[in-house]
XYZ file of N, CA and C in Angstrom:
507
model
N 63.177 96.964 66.763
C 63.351 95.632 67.287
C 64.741 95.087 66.974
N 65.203 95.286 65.695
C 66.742 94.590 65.426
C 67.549 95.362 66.030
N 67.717 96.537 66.433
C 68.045 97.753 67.196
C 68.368 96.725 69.090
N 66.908 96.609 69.402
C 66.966 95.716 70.375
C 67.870 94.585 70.532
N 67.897 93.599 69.516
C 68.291 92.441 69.679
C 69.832 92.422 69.567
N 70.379 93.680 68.467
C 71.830 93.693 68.571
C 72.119 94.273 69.845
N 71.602 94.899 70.450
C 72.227 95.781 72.081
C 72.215 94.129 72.520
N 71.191 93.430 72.995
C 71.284 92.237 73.385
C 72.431 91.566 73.222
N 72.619 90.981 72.118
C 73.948 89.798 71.640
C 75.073 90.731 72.027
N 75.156 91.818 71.872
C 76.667 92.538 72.014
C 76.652 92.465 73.970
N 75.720 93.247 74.266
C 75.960 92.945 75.690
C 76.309 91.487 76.035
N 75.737 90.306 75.678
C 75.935 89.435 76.358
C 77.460 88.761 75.818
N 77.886 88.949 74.819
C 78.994 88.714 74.335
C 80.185 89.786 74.883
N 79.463 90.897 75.676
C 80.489 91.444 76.643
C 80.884 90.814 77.558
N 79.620 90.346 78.246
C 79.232 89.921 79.454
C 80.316 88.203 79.690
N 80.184 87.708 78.659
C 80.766 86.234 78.447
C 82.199 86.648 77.792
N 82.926 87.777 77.130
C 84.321 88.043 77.047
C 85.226 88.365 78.394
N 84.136 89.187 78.969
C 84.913 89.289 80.784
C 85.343 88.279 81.028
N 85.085 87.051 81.172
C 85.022 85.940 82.225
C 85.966 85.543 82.224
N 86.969 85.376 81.012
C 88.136 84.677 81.094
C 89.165 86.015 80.588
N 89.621 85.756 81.453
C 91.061 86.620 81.451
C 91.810 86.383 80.242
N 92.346 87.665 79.544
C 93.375 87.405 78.784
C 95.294 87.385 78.896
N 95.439 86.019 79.045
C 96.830 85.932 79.560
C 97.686 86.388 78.599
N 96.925 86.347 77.408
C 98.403 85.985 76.434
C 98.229 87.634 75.670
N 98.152 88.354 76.757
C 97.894 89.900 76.759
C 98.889 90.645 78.023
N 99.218 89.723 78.921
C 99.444 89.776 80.104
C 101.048 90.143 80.312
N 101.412 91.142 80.907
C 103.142 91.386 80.804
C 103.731 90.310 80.925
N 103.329 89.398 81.852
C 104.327 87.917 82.041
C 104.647 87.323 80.730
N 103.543 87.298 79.540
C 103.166 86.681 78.816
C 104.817 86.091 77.920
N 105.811 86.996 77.681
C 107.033 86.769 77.042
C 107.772 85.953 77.978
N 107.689 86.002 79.432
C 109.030 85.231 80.274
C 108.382 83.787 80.083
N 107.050 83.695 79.926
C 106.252 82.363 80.175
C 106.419 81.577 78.830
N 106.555 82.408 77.947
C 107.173 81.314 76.656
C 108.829 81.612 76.858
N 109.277 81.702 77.094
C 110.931 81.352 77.330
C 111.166 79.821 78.343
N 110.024 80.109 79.638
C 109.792 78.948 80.526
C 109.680 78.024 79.631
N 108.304 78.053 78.881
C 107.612 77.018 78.403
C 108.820 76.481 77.426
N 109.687 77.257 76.487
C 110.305 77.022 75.445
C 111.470 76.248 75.961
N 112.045 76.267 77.370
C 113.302 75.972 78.091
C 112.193 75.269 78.570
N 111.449 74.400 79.377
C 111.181 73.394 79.341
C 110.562 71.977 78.646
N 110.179 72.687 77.195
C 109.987 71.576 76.414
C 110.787 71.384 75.201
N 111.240 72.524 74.769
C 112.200 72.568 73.751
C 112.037 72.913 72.488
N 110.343 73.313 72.327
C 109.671 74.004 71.320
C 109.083 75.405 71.797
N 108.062 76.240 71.029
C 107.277 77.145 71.215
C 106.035 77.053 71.339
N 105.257 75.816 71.549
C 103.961 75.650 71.537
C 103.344 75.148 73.395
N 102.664 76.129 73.546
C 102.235 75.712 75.579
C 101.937 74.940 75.324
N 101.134 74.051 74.770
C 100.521 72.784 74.611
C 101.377 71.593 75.217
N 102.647 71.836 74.336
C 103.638 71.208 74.948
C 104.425 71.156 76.447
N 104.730 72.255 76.252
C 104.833 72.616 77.778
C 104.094 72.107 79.020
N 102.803 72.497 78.649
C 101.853 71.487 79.677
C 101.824 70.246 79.454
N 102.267 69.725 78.619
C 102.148 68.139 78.585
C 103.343 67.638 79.506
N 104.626 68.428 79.460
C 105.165 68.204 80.110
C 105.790 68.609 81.780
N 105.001 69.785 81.879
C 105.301 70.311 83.395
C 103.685 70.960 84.203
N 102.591 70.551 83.695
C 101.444 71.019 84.396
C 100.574 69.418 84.320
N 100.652 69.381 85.728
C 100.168 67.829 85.540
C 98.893 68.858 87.065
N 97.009 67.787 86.770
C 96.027 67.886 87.827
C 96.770 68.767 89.021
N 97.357 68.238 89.885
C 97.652 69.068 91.324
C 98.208 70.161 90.854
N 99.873 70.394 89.754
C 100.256 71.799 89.886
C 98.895 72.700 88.850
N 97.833 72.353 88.532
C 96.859 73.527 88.241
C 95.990 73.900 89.123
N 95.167 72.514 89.920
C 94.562 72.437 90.937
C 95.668 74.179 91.919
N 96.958 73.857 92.386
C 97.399 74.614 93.063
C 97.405 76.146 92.497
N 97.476 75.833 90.955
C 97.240 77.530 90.621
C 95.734 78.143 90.736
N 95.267 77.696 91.132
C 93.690 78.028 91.169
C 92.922 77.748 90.509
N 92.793 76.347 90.106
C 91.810 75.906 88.514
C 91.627 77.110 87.197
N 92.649 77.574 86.668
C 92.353 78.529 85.900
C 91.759 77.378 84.594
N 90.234 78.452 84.224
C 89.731 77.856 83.266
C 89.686 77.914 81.724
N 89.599 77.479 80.766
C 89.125 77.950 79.329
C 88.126 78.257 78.925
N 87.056 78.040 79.667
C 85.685 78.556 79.327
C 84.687 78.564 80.667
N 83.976 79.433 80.471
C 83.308 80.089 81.597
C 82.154 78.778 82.308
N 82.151 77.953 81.422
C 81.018 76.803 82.019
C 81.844 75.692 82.593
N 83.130 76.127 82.326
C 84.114 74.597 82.877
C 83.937 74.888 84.851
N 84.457 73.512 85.257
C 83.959 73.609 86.840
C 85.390 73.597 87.107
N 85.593 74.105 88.617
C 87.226 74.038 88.677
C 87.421 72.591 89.789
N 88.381 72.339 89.806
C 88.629 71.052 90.250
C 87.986 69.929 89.023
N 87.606 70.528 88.381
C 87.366 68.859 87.410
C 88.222 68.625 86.770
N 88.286 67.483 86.620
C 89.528 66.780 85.275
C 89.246 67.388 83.751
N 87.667 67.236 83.476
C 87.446 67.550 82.649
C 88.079 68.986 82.434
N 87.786 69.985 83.191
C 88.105 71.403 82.984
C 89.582 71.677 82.991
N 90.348 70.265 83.237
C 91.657 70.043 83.651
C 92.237 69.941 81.851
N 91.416 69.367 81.660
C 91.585 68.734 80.252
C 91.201 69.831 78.875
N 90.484 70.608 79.361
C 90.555 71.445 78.432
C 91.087 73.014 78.532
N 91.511 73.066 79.611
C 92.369 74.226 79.917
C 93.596 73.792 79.071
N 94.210 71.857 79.385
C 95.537 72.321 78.839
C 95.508 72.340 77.034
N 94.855 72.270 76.732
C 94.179 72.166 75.123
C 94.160 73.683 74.694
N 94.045 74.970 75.415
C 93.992 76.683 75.442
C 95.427 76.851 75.818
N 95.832 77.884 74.758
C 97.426 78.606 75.155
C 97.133 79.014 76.172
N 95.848 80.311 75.988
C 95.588 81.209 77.473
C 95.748 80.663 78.575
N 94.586 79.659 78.738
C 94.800 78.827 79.574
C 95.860 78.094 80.206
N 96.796 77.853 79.733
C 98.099 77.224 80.090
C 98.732 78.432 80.741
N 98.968 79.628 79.847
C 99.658 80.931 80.487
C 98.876 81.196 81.423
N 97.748 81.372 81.625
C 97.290 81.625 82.837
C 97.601 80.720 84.036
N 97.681 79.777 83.450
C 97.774 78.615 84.738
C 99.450 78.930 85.502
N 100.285 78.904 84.429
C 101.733 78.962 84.794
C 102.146 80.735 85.323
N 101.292 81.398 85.077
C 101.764 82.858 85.830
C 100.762 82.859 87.633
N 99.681 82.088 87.501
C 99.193 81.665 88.738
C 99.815 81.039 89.103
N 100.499 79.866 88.983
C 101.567 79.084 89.744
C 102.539 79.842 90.192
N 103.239 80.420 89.227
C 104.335 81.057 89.970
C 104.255 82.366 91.029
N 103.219 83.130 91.324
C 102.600 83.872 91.866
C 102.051 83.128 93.439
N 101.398 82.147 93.450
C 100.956 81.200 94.034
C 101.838 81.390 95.410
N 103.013 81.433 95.558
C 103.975 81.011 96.846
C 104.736 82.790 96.930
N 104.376 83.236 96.797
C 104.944 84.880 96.871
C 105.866 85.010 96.084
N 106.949 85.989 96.112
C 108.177 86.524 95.224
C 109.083 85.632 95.983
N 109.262 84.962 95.454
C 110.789 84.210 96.077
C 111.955 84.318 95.134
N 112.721 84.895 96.023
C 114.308 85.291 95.134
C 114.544 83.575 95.465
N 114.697 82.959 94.314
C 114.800 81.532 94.764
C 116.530 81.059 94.512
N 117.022 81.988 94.171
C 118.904 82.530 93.622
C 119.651 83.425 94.189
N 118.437 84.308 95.275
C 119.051 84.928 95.838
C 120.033 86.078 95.207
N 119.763 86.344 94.204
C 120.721 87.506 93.633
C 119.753 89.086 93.873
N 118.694 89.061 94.496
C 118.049 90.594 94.979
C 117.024 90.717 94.340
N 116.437 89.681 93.359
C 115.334 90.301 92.979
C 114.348 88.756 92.095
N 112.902 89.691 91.968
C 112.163 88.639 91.220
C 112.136 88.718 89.894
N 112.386 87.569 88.872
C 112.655 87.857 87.490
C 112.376 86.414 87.254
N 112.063 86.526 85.641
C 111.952 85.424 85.134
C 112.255 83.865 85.411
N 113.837 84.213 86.064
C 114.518 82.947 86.410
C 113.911 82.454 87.726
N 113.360 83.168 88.921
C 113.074 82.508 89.644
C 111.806 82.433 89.280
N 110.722 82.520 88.681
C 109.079 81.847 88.015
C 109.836 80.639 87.755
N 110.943 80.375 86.100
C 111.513 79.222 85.494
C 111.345 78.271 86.955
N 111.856 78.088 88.206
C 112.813 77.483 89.269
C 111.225 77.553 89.995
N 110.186 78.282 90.185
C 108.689 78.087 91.087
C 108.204 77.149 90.095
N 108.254 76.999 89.139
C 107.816 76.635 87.987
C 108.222 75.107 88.061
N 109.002 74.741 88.279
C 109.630 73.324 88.147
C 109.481 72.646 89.589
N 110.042 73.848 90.992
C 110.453 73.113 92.088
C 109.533 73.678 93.143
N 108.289 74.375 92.501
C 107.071 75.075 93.281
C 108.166 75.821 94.359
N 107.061 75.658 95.917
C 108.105 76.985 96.668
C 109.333 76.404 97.217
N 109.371 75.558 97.241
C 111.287 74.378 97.246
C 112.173 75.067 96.085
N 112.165 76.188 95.935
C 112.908 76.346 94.485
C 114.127 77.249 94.977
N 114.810 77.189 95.707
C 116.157 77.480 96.939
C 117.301 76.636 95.337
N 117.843 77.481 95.591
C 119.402 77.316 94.724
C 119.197 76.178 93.472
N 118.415 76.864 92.305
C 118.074 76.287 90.970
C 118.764 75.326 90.289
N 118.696 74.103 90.234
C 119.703 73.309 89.234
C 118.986 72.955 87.874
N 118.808 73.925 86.820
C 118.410 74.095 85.634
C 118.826 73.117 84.971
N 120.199 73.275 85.005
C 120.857 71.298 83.668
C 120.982 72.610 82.499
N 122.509 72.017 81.708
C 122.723 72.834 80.416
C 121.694 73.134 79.459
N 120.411 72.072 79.239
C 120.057 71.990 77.976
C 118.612 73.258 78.085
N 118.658 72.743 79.501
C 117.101 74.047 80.081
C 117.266 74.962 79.702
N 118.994 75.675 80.478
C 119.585 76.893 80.496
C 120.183 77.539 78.916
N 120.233 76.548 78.008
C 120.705 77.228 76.876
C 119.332 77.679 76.056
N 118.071 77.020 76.280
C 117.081 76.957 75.672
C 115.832 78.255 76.161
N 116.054 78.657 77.151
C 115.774 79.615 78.269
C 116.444 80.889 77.773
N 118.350 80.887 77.585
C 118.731 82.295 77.246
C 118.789 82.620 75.995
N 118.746 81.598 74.947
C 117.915 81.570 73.189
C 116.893 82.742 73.349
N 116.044 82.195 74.216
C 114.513 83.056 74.431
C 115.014 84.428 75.152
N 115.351 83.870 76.328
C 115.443 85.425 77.155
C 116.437 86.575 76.259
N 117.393 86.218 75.486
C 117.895 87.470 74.609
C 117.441 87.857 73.999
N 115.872 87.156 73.063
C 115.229 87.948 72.227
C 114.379 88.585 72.951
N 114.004 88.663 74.743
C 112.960 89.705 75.057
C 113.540 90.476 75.712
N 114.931 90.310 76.005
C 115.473 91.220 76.907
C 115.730 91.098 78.151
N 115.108 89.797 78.884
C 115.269 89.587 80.460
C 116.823 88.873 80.797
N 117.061 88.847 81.636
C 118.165 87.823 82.287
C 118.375 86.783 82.270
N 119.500 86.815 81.723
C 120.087 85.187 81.065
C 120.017 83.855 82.773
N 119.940 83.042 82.476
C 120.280 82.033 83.911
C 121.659 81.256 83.540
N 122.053 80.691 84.906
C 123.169 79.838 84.534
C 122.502 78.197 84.990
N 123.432 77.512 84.354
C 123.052 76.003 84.763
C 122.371 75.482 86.257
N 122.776 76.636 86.967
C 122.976 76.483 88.169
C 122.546 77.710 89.055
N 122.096 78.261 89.790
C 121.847 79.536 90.307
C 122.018 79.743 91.356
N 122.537 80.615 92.144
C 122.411 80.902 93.330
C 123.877 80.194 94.195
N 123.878 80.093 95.664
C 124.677 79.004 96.394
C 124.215 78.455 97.318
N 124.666 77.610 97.591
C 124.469 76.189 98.656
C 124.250 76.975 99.952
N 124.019 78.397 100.349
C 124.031 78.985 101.527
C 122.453 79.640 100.866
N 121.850 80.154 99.615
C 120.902 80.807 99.351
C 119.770 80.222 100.428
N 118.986 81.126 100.712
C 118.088 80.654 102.070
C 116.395 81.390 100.853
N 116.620 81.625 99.452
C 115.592 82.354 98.904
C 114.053 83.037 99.666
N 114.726 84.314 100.061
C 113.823 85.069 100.705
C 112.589 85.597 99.625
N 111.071 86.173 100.485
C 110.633 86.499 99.898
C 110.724 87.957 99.996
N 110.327 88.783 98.398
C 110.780 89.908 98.336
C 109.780 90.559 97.727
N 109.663 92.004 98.235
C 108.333 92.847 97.286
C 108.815 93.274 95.913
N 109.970 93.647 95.585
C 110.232 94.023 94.401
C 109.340 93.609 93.531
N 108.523 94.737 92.528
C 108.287 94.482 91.432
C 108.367 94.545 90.234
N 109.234 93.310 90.130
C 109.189 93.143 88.486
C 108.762 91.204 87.937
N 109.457 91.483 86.440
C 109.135 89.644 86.231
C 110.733 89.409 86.036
């Protein structure tokens, strides 16, 4: 019988670990704290979402949830997603995913900097105006993972940011 009941709890504690995705497992997972870190100015998503994931831009990433009983479109579930790191990373790699690969700089490819630029200016994100303090706080981060530095500024006043299959972040 105890034989029984542990197959039980373990299955269902399988069954209820599926449900929510693990973001902060997820390859994006390093460009999305450089975002988060270049837009709030710390290391904590919490923050980050307080300041750049407001109801509609999650609503638009697909209600990603924190727990398997939350409803999507609710405030409530709104409210406790941004309270979960996962949750936040999940929300912000669905956002930027959300509008296809947009070279939004136009330099040939998809990378970190154009998520940073979907991330702020959704699919309007055509020739990036980051501001010094984004961009220094962004390549702090991006040199310790290795991705591509941004400039204040990206791209030119002619960039038309196509979408592109290349895959990378």
């Amino acid at each position: 019988m105890k034989s029984l009941v542990l197959v039980f709890v373990f299955a269902l504690v399988l069954i209820e670990s599926e449900g929510i995705e693990d973001w902060l497992s997820h390859e994006l997972y390093p460009c999305i704290k450089c975002l988060c870190h270049a837009r709030s100015g710390c290391w904590i998503r919490q923050n980050c979402a307080r300041y750049s994931i407001d109801f509609n831009y999650w609503k638009t990433a697909g209600s990603v949830v924190a727990n398997l009983d939350d409803l999507p479109n609710d405030k409530n579930s709104y409210e406790s997603c941004m309270k979960d790191e996962n949750c936040i990373v999940g929300t912000i790699i669905q956002f930027t995913e959300k509008f296809g690969r947009i070279d939004c700089n136009c330099d040939g490819e998809f990378d970190c900097k154009d998520r940073a630029a979907i991330h702020l200016k959704g699919a309007n994100c055509e020739y990036p105006e980051f501001g010094a303090a984004y961009a220094a706080r962004f390549n702090e981060c991006a040199k310790e993972i290795g991705v591509n530095t941004m400039l204040e500024r990206e791209g030119t006043s002619e960039c038309t940011s196509p979408k592109i299959d290349v895959r990378s972040n």
